[in-house]
Short mmCIF file of C-alpha atoms in Angstrom, two decimals:
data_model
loop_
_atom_site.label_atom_id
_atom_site.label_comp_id
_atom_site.label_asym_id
_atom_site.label_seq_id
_atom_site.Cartn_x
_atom_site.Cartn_y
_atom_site.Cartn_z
CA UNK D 1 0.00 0.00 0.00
CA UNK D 2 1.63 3.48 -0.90
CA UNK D 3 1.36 6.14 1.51
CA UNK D 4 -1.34 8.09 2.56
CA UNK D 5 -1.12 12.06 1.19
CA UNK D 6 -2.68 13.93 4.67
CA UNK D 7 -4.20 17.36 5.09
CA UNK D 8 -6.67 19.69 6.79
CA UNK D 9 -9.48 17.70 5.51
CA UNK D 10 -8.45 14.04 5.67
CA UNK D 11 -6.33 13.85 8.65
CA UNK D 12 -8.96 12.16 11.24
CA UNK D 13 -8.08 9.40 9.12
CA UNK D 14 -4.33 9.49 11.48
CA UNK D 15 -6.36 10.68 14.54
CA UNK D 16 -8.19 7.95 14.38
CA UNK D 17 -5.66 5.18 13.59
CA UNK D 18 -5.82 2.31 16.03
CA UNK D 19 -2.08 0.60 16.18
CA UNK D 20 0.36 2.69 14.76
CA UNK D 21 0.95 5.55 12.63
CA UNK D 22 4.03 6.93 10.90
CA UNK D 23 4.08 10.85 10.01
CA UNK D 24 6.06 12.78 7.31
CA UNK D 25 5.58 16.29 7.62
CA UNK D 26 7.82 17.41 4.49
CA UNK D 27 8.20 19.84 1.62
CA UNK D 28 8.73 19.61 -2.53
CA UNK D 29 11.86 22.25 -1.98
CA UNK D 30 13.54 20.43 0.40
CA UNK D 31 16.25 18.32 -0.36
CA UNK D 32 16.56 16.17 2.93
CA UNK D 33 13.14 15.57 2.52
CA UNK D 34 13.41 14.24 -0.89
CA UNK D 35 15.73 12.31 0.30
CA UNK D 36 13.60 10.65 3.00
CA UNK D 37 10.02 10.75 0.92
CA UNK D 38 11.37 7.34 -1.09
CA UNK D 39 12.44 5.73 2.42
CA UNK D 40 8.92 6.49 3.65
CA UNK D 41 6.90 4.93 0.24
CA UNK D 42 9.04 2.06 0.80
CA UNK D 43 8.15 1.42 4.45
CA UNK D 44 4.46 2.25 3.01
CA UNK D 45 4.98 -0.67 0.51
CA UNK D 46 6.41 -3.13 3.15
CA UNK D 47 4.64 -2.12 6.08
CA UNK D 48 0.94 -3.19 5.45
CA UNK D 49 0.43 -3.53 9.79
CA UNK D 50 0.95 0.36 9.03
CA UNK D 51 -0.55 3.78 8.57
CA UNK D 52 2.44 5.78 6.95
CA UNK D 53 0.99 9.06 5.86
CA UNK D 54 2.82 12.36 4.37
CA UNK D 55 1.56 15.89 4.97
CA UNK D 56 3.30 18.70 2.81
CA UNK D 57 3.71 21.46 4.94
CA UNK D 58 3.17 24.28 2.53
CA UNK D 59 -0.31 22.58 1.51
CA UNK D 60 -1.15 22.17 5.66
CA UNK D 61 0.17 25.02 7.62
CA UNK D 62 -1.95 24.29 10.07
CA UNK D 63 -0.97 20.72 10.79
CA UNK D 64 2.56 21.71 10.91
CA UNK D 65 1.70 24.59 13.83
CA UNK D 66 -0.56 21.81 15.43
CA UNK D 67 2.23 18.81 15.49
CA UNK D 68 5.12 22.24 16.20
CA UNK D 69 6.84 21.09 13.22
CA UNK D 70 9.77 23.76 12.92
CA UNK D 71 11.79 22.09 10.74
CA UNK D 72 11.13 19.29 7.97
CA UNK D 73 11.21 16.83 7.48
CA UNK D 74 10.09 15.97 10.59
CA UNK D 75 8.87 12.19 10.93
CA UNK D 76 5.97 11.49 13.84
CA UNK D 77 5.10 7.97 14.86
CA UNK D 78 1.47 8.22 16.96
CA UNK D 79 -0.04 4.85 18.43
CA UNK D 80 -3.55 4.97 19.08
CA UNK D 81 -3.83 8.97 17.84
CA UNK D 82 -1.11 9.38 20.58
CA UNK D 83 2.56 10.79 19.65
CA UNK D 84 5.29 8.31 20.66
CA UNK D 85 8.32 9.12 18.99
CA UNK D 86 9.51 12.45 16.68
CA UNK D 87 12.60 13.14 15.41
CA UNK D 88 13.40 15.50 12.73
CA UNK D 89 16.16 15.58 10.06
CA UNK D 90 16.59 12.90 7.66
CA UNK D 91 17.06 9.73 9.15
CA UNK D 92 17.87 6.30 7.17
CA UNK D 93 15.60 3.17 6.26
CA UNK D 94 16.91 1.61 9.62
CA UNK D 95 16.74 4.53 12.03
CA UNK D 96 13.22 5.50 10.86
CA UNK D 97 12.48 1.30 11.43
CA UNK D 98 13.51 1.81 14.80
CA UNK D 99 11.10 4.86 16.03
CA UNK D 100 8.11 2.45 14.99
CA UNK D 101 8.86 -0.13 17.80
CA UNK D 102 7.13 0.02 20.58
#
């Protein structure tokens, strides 16, 4: 399954998640996020026990102020609608694998 484009409109969809949910808040101008964006589709792809979601931070302003995402990418993994883990930066395959257990 490829990942989930988020916004404004759609996001309950996260909110609502039961089990867990993986968050990129990113940007088309930004090159560590373009780096990361593949990683994430990937996990998407291999990951069906998974919500993995992206939300473009120039399309969602107010997701980014909600979630205080001050820099991108910034990569949110929320369990139950809960935040458990944040980091932000680019981060590799395995790093990114490792916020997701719980």
């Amino acid at each position: 399954m490829s990942a989930l484009r988020l916004n404004k409109e759609n996001f309950d969809k996260a909110r609502k998640n039961e089990g867990i949910a993986l968050l990129d808040f990113y940007a088309e101008w930004c090159g560590p996020c373009r780096m990361v964006l593949p990683i994430v589709d990937e996990i998407a792809e291999e990951r069906s026990d998974l919500m993995v979601a992206k939300i473009n931070v120039e399309e969602s302003p107010e997701l980014a102020r909600e979630f205080g995402v001050l820099s991108i990418p910034t990569l949110i993994v929320m369990k139950n609608g809960e935040i458990i883990n944040r980091v932000s930066g680019a981060r590799s395959k395995e790093k990114i694998l490792e916020m997701l257990v719980v």
